Structure formats: C-alpha cells, structure tokens
Short mmCIF file of C-alpha atoms in Angstrom, two decimals:
data_model
loop_
_atom_site.label_atom_id
_atom_site.label_comp_id
_atom_site.label_asym_id
_atom_site.label_seq_id
_atom_site.Cartn_x
_atom_site.Cartn_y
_atom_site.Cartn_z
CA MET A 28 -11.70 11.50 13.06
CA GLU A 29 -15.17 12.80 13.82
CA LEU A 30 -15.70 9.69 15.97
CA LEU A 31 -13.48 11.28 18.60
CA SER A 32 -16.50 13.41 19.50
CA SER A 33 -18.28 10.28 20.73
CA ILE A 34 -15.76 10.06 23.60
CA PRO A 35 -16.80 12.52 26.32
CA LYS A 36 -14.03 15.02 27.03
CA TRP A 37 -11.69 13.10 24.74
CA ARG A 38 -9.05 15.82 24.66
CA GLN A 39 -8.84 16.05 28.45
CA ARG A 40 -8.78 12.27 28.92
CA PHE A 41 -5.64 11.59 26.87
CA ASP A 42 -2.14 12.99 27.17
CA VAL A 43 -1.38 12.54 23.47
CA VAL A 44 -3.81 12.23 20.55
CA ILE A 45 -2.47 11.77 17.02
CA GLY A 46 -4.20 11.21 13.68
CA TYR A 47 -3.27 9.51 10.40
CA VAL A 48 -5.27 10.54 7.33
CA PHE A 49 -4.90 8.59 4.08
CA ASP A 50 -6.60 10.88 1.51
CA ALA A 51 -5.05 13.89 3.17
CA TRP A 52 -4.84 16.67 0.58
CA ASP A 53 -8.05 18.66 1.05
CA PRO A 54 -8.09 20.57 4.37
CA ASN A 55 -11.77 21.41 3.91
CA ILE A 56 -12.92 17.82 4.51
CA TYR A 57 -11.22 17.41 7.89
CA SER A 58 -13.19 17.17 11.10
CA LYS A 59 -12.89 20.15 13.43
CA ASN A 60 -11.27 17.74 15.88
CA VAL A 61 -8.05 17.97 13.87
CA TYR A 62 -7.30 21.34 15.49
CA HIS A 63 -6.96 19.61 18.86
CA LEU A 64 -4.56 16.86 17.78
CA ASP A 65 -1.00 16.82 19.04
CA ARG A 66 0.23 15.74 15.62
CA LEU A 67 -1.18 14.77 12.24
CA PHE A 68 0.45 12.18 9.98
CA VAL A 69 -0.10 12.08 6.21
CA PRO A 70 1.34 9.95 3.36
CA LEU A 71 2.03 12.86 0.95
CA PRO A 72 5.00 15.16 1.59
CA GLU A 73 3.56 17.74 -0.81
CA VAL A 74 0.68 18.69 1.52
CA ILE A 75 2.56 18.97 4.82
CA ASP A 76 3.33 22.70 4.73
CA GLU A 77 -0.20 23.63 3.69
CA LEU A 78 -1.82 21.54 6.41
CA GLN A 79 0.52 22.84 9.10
CA GLN A 80 -0.36 26.40 8.21
CA TYR A 81 -4.08 25.64 7.89
CA PHE A 82 -4.49 23.73 11.17
CA ASN A 83 -1.57 25.19 13.13
CA ILE A 84 -0.50 21.77 14.42
CA PRO A 85 2.61 19.67 13.67
CA VAL A 86 2.22 17.54 10.51
CA SER A 87 4.60 14.70 9.64
CA LEU A 88 5.10 12.31 6.73
CA LEU A 89 4.14 8.67 7.25
CA PRO A 90 4.09 6.57 4.06
CA PHE A 91 1.77 3.63 3.64
CA GLY A 92 2.97 0.12 4.42
CA ALA A 93 1.87 -3.51 4.56
CA ASP A 94 1.65 -6.36 7.05
CA VAL A 95 4.81 -7.91 5.66
CA LEU A 96 5.41 -10.10 8.71
CA GLY A 97 1.94 -11.61 8.65
CA GLN A 98 1.00 -11.58 4.96
CA GLY A 99 4.26 -11.28 3.00
CA SER A 100 5.87 -14.03 0.94
CA CYS A 101 8.58 -14.84 -1.59
CA GLN A 102 7.14 -18.23 -2.51
CA VAL A 103 8.22 -19.51 -5.90
CA LYS A 104 5.15 -21.52 -6.87
CA ARG A 105 2.55 -19.06 -8.21
CA SER A 106 -0.54 -20.07 -10.16
CA ILE A 107 -1.86 -16.66 -11.30
CA ASP A 108 0.06 -14.92 -14.07
CA VAL A 109 -1.18 -11.32 -13.79
CA THR A 110 -3.31 -9.71 -11.08
CA SER A 111 -4.88 -6.28 -11.11
CA PHE A 112 -6.52 -4.89 -7.99
CA GLY A 113 -7.66 -1.37 -7.53
CA ARG A 114 -7.68 1.11 -10.40
CA ILE A 115 -6.26 0.40 -13.85
CA PRO A 116 -6.69 2.38 -17.11
CA GLU A 117 -9.41 0.71 -19.15
CA GLN A 118 -7.28 0.39 -22.29
CA TYR A 119 -4.75 -1.78 -20.45
CA HIS A 120 -7.42 -3.89 -18.79
CA LYS A 121 -9.03 -4.64 -22.17
CA ALA A 122 -5.68 -5.53 -23.76
CA PHE A 123 -4.76 -7.96 -20.97
CA PHE A 124 -8.24 -9.47 -20.79
CA ASN A 125 -8.48 -10.01 -24.54
CA LYS A 126 -5.07 -11.64 -24.65
CA PHE A 127 -4.98 -13.84 -21.57
CA ASN A 128 -8.57 -14.67 -20.64
CA GLN A 129 -9.68 -16.33 -23.87
CA PRO A 130 -10.29 -19.99 -24.79
CA GLY A 131 -7.00 -21.68 -25.53
CA SER A 132 -4.92 -19.31 -23.43
CA GLU A 133 -2.72 -20.92 -20.80
CA LYS A 134 -2.34 -17.61 -18.94
CA ILE A 135 -4.58 -16.17 -16.23
CA TYR A 136 -5.26 -12.46 -15.87
CA TYR A 137 -7.20 -11.86 -12.65
CA LYS A 138 -8.96 -8.53 -12.17
CA SER A 139 -10.39 -8.10 -8.70
CA THR A 140 -13.80 -6.51 -8.48
CA PRO A 141 -14.40 -3.66 -6.03
CA ARG A 142 -15.28 -5.01 -2.61
CA ASN A 143 -18.42 -4.00 -0.79
CA LEU A 144 -18.49 -0.79 1.17
CA GLU A 145 -16.66 -1.20 4.46
CA ILE A 146 -19.00 -1.75 7.39
CA PHE A 147 -17.28 -0.69 10.56
CA PRO A 148 -17.86 -2.50 13.86
CA LYS A 149 -20.76 -1.41 16.02
CA LEU A 150 -19.59 -3.25 19.15
CA PRO A 151 -16.28 -3.01 21.04
CA TYR A 152 -13.63 -5.39 19.67
CA GLU A 153 -15.92 -6.56 16.87
CA LYS A 154 -14.01 -7.43 13.69
CA ARG A 155 -14.53 -5.45 10.52
CA GLN A 156 -16.79 -7.28 8.09
CA ASP A 157 -14.38 -6.83 5.16
CA GLU A 158 -11.58 -8.70 6.92
CA GLU A 159 -12.13 -11.84 4.83
CA ASP A 160 -11.83 -9.77 1.64
CA SER A 161 -8.43 -8.51 2.79
CA PHE A 162 -7.16 -11.99 3.62
CA LEU A 163 -8.33 -13.27 0.23
CA LEU A 164 -6.61 -10.39 -1.56
CA PHE A 165 -3.27 -11.14 0.10
CA HIS A 166 -3.64 -14.85 -0.73
CA ILE A 167 -4.23 -13.95 -4.38
CA LEU A 168 -1.20 -11.64 -4.39
CA ARG A 169 1.05 -14.29 -2.84
CA ASN A 170 0.09 -16.56 -5.72
CA SER A 171 0.56 -13.93 -8.46
CA LYS A 172 3.64 -13.71 -10.66
CA ILE A 173 2.86 -10.13 -11.69
CA THR A 174 0.78 -7.43 -10.03
CA LEU A 175 -0.24 -4.30 -11.91
CA ALA A 176 -0.01 -0.78 -10.49
CA PHE A 177 -0.32 2.65 -12.10
CA ASP A 178 0.62 6.15 -11.00
CA THR A 179 -2.36 8.11 -9.68
CA LEU A 180 -1.67 10.82 -12.30
CA TYR A 181 -1.51 8.48 -15.29
CA PRO A 182 -4.20 9.16 -17.96
CA GLY A 183 -7.22 6.95 -17.47
CA MET A 184 -6.91 6.78 -13.71
CA ARG A 185 -9.31 8.46 -11.30
CA LYS A 186 -8.23 12.08 -10.97
CA PHE A 187 -5.99 12.85 -8.01
CA PRO A 188 -4.25 16.15 -7.27
CA TYR A 189 -0.90 14.46 -6.58
CA SER A 190 1.16 11.44 -7.51
CA PHE A 191 1.57 9.28 -4.45
CA ILE A 192 2.53 5.74 -3.51
CA THR A 193 -0.76 4.02 -2.76
CA LEU A 194 -1.28 0.87 -0.72
CA ARG A 195 -1.13 -1.43 -3.74
CA TRP A 196 2.58 -0.74 -4.23
CA PHE A 197 3.42 -1.87 -0.72
CA TYR A 198 1.01 -4.81 -0.85
CA GLY A 199 2.48 -5.94 -4.16
CA ALA A 200 6.07 -5.68 -2.93
CA ALA A 201 5.33 -7.44 0.37
CA THR A 202 3.83 -10.44 -1.39
CA GLY A 203 6.77 -10.66 -3.77
CA GLY A 204 5.22 -10.53 -7.23
CA ALA A 205 6.79 -8.37 -9.93
CA ILE A 206 5.12 -4.95 -9.91
CA VAL A 207 4.47 -3.90 -13.49
CA GLY A 208 2.85 -0.68 -14.63
CA LYS A 209 3.55 3.06 -14.42
CA ARG A 210 5.65 4.06 -11.42
CA PRO A 211 4.60 7.05 -9.30
CA THR A 212 6.23 10.29 -10.37
CA THR A 213 6.46 11.62 -6.80
CA PRO A 214 10.10 12.07 -5.66
CA LEU A 215 9.22 9.90 -2.66
CA TYR A 216 9.22 6.89 -4.99
CA ASP A 217 12.99 7.20 -5.47
CA GLU A 218 13.45 7.05 -1.71
CA LEU A 219 11.06 4.22 -0.82
CA LEU A 220 11.05 1.88 -3.85
CA ASN A 221 14.58 2.31 -5.13
CA TRP A 222 15.81 -1.27 -5.47
CA GLU A 223 16.41 -3.22 -8.68
CA ASP A 224 13.19 -4.16 -10.51
CA ALA A 225 10.99 -2.55 -7.83
CA THR A 226 8.81 -1.57 -10.77
CA ILE A 227 8.92 -2.72 -14.38
CA GLU A 228 7.66 0.07 -16.61
CA LEU A 229 5.02 -0.64 -19.23
CA PRO A 230 4.96 1.10 -22.64
CA ASP A 231 2.18 3.61 -23.28
CA ASN A 232 0.89 1.27 -25.99
CA PRO A 233 -1.25 -1.43 -24.29
CA GLN A 234 -0.57 -3.99 -27.04
CA LYS A 235 3.18 -3.60 -26.60
CA SER A 236 2.58 -3.92 -22.87
CA VAL A 237 1.02 -7.33 -23.50
CA GLU A 238 4.20 -8.37 -25.33
CA LEU A 239 6.39 -7.13 -22.48
CA ILE A 240 4.39 -9.13 -19.95
CA GLU A 241 4.54 -12.25 -22.10
CA GLU A 242 8.33 -11.93 -22.28
CA LEU A 243 8.59 -11.38 -18.53
CA LEU A 244 6.48 -14.45 -17.79
CA GLN A 245 8.98 -16.50 -19.79
CA ASP A 246 11.91 -15.20 -17.73
CA THR A 247 11.56 -17.49 -14.72
CA GLN A 248 14.98 -16.64 -13.29
CA ARG A 249 14.29 -12.89 -13.26
CA LEU A 250 10.85 -13.38 -11.73
CA GLN A 251 12.16 -15.56 -8.92
CA SER A 252 14.85 -12.98 -8.14
CA ILE A 253 12.14 -10.31 -7.97
CA TYR A 254 9.98 -12.41 -5.63
CA LYS A 255 12.77 -12.63 -3.07
CA ARG A 256 14.10 -9.09 -3.52
CA ASN A 257 10.68 -7.45 -3.14
CA TYR A 258 9.95 -9.47 -0.01
CA VAL A 259 13.37 -8.87 1.55
CA GLU A 260 13.22 -5.11 0.94
CA SER A 261 9.69 -4.98 2.34
CA LEU A 262 10.76 -6.85 5.47
CA ALA A 263 13.53 -4.33 6.01
CA ARG A 264 11.61 -1.14 5.26
CA HIS A 265 7.88 -1.23 4.69
CA ASP A 266 6.08 -3.20 7.36
CA TRP A 267 3.34 -1.23 9.16
CA ARG A 268 5.21 -1.93 12.39
CA TYR A 269 8.00 0.38 11.25
CA ARG A 270 5.43 3.07 10.52
CA ILE A 271 3.91 2.70 14.00
CA GLN A 272 7.38 2.79 15.52
CA SER A 273 8.14 6.01 13.65
CA MET A 274 4.83 7.51 14.73
CA LEU A 275 5.37 6.72 18.41
CA GLU A 276 8.97 7.92 18.39
CA LYS A 277 7.88 11.20 16.83
CA VAL A 278 5.55 11.91 19.75
CA GLN A 279 7.94 10.38 22.30
CA ILE A 280 5.77 7.47 23.40
CA PRO A 281 7.63 4.29 24.47
CA LEU A 282 7.20 1.31 22.17
CA PRO A 283 4.83 -1.38 23.47
CA HIS A 284 6.59 -4.61 24.37
CA LEU A 285 4.76 -6.66 21.73
CA LEU A 286 5.67 -4.17 19.01
CA GLY A 287 9.32 -4.45 19.99
CA GLU A 288 9.11 -8.25 19.77
CA GLU A 289 7.56 -8.14 16.30
CA LEU A 290 10.14 -5.63 15.06
CA LEU A 291 12.80 -8.10 16.20
CA GLN A 292 11.02 -10.89 14.30
CA LEU A 293 11.13 -8.76 11.14
CA LYS A 294 14.86 -8.19 11.57
CA MET A 295 15.60 -11.87 12.20
CA LEU A 296 13.57 -13.02 9.20
CA HIS A 297 15.22 -10.42 6.99
CA ASN A 298 18.71 -11.42 8.12
CA LYS A 299 17.91 -15.10 7.56
CA LEU A 300 16.81 -14.47 3.98
CA VAL A 301 19.76 -12.20 3.21
CA GLY A 302 22.09 -14.84 4.62
CA ASN A 303 20.60 -17.39 2.24
#
C-alpha cells in the first residue's frame, strides 16, 4: 500500500482507489495511505468494526479465493497420497513422515518447503519471480489425494490473533483433493465451506490421525466423490473472479468485459459438471 506514494498525486489522479489487505488485523502496521482509500477490503469479519473506527473509511469483507477456472481440477488419477503445504503442527508432520516416507511404504507424504522470499517486479509488466513456484504448487495439489490444513488457532501453529480461512483451504478445494486437518473455528467457515466432506477432521492424537488417513486412502469411492464435489463447489463460489466482481460491485464500478466472459465460463463449466 505504501507503493501508492510512488505515483505522483495518486489520490487526485483516480476516481476510486480501493485496497485489499491479507494480514489485516493490526491497524498499526498500515500505511498512512489507507486513510485516503475509498474502501478497504479484508478477509476477517472480526476486524471490520475496529478498522472502520480506526481509519474512518468503509471496510468490507472479502474472503480469499483461488484461480479455480485456470488451476482447478477434479481429475481422478492422483499419484501423491498426502500433501502438506504451509504450516502444520510438528507432531502431525513427524507422524505422517515416519509412517509414509519410509523404505517399504507404498504411500507418499509430500511436505512442501517454504519458497524463497517473493521478489516483486522492478519493471512494468514484468512477471513475479515466484510464479513458477505457484504453478508447481497447483500441479502438486491437482495430483494429491489428500491435502492437509489446520486452523490458525490450533496448538502448534504460528500464533495468530484470529481463526480465519487461509488461502490453503481454497487452493485445496479448487484442486479437488480431500482436505483433512482441523477446520477453522471462525463462524465464516460454516458459510463458505459448508458442503459435505469439505473438511475431514483429524483426531488430536497424531497416531490415530495416521490411521484415519490410511482408512480414507482405501475408500476410493468417497475420495472420488470429494474430488468432484470440492471442484464443483469451488467453481460456483470461490474463484477469485467472484471476489473481484464483489469488490467492483461494492464500489459501483462496471465489470470489465473480459471478467464478465470468464464469469460466464465458470458458470458453464459448473453447470456441465452438475449435469453429469
């Protein structure tokens, strides 16, 4: 947001300026430019009232999403049994690693390592240098039977002030794999991820969690139903294009023609899958 200051007279040059902040809960870390925005969007409903009072600007909820149209899948053939990306409590990671990634095991537990720090473009229209990492991650997720995800407030996770639905939930659903872990305790979860088997809850005992995952991997019919259901629900509800549409409608900006075309593609693909 501070980059706005690099545009001379940025506030006078644009009719509408809006911001979207991911880690939105601490008002003290915001750039002073936030006071001049027409509207601020955040992914946590719990912080909206505080931020509105603090900055004296309209603040609206905008959950995370995924590029479902471009990167989503409900493919049946998947070669990776369990994938973990992002944070996971160490006791679960050790249990899964010790069970699945040993000589003689026919299962694969893939734990992604943290990617390099993001290096943002220095030239106009230059691509971000971590783009290949993102494409690889989605390819891994499309080929994963199970993806792991844990509530931000679960013991062993990095400390957050709130439970919220992070990107990995939407990425996991978009690419179809069964999401297994500890569901977010935020009430927003019941609104956004409220379909059958949207999350399969793990026991607090990591060894019993290993047994649950082994049983799930044997249930091919249930897994294949989850692949399709997660993808279909994501097509209908959680593509980033819906989030952009919501954002533009909130500030009364007409939808760009290309966005309208891609929203129609989402609807047609969804209807085709539901019809099948």
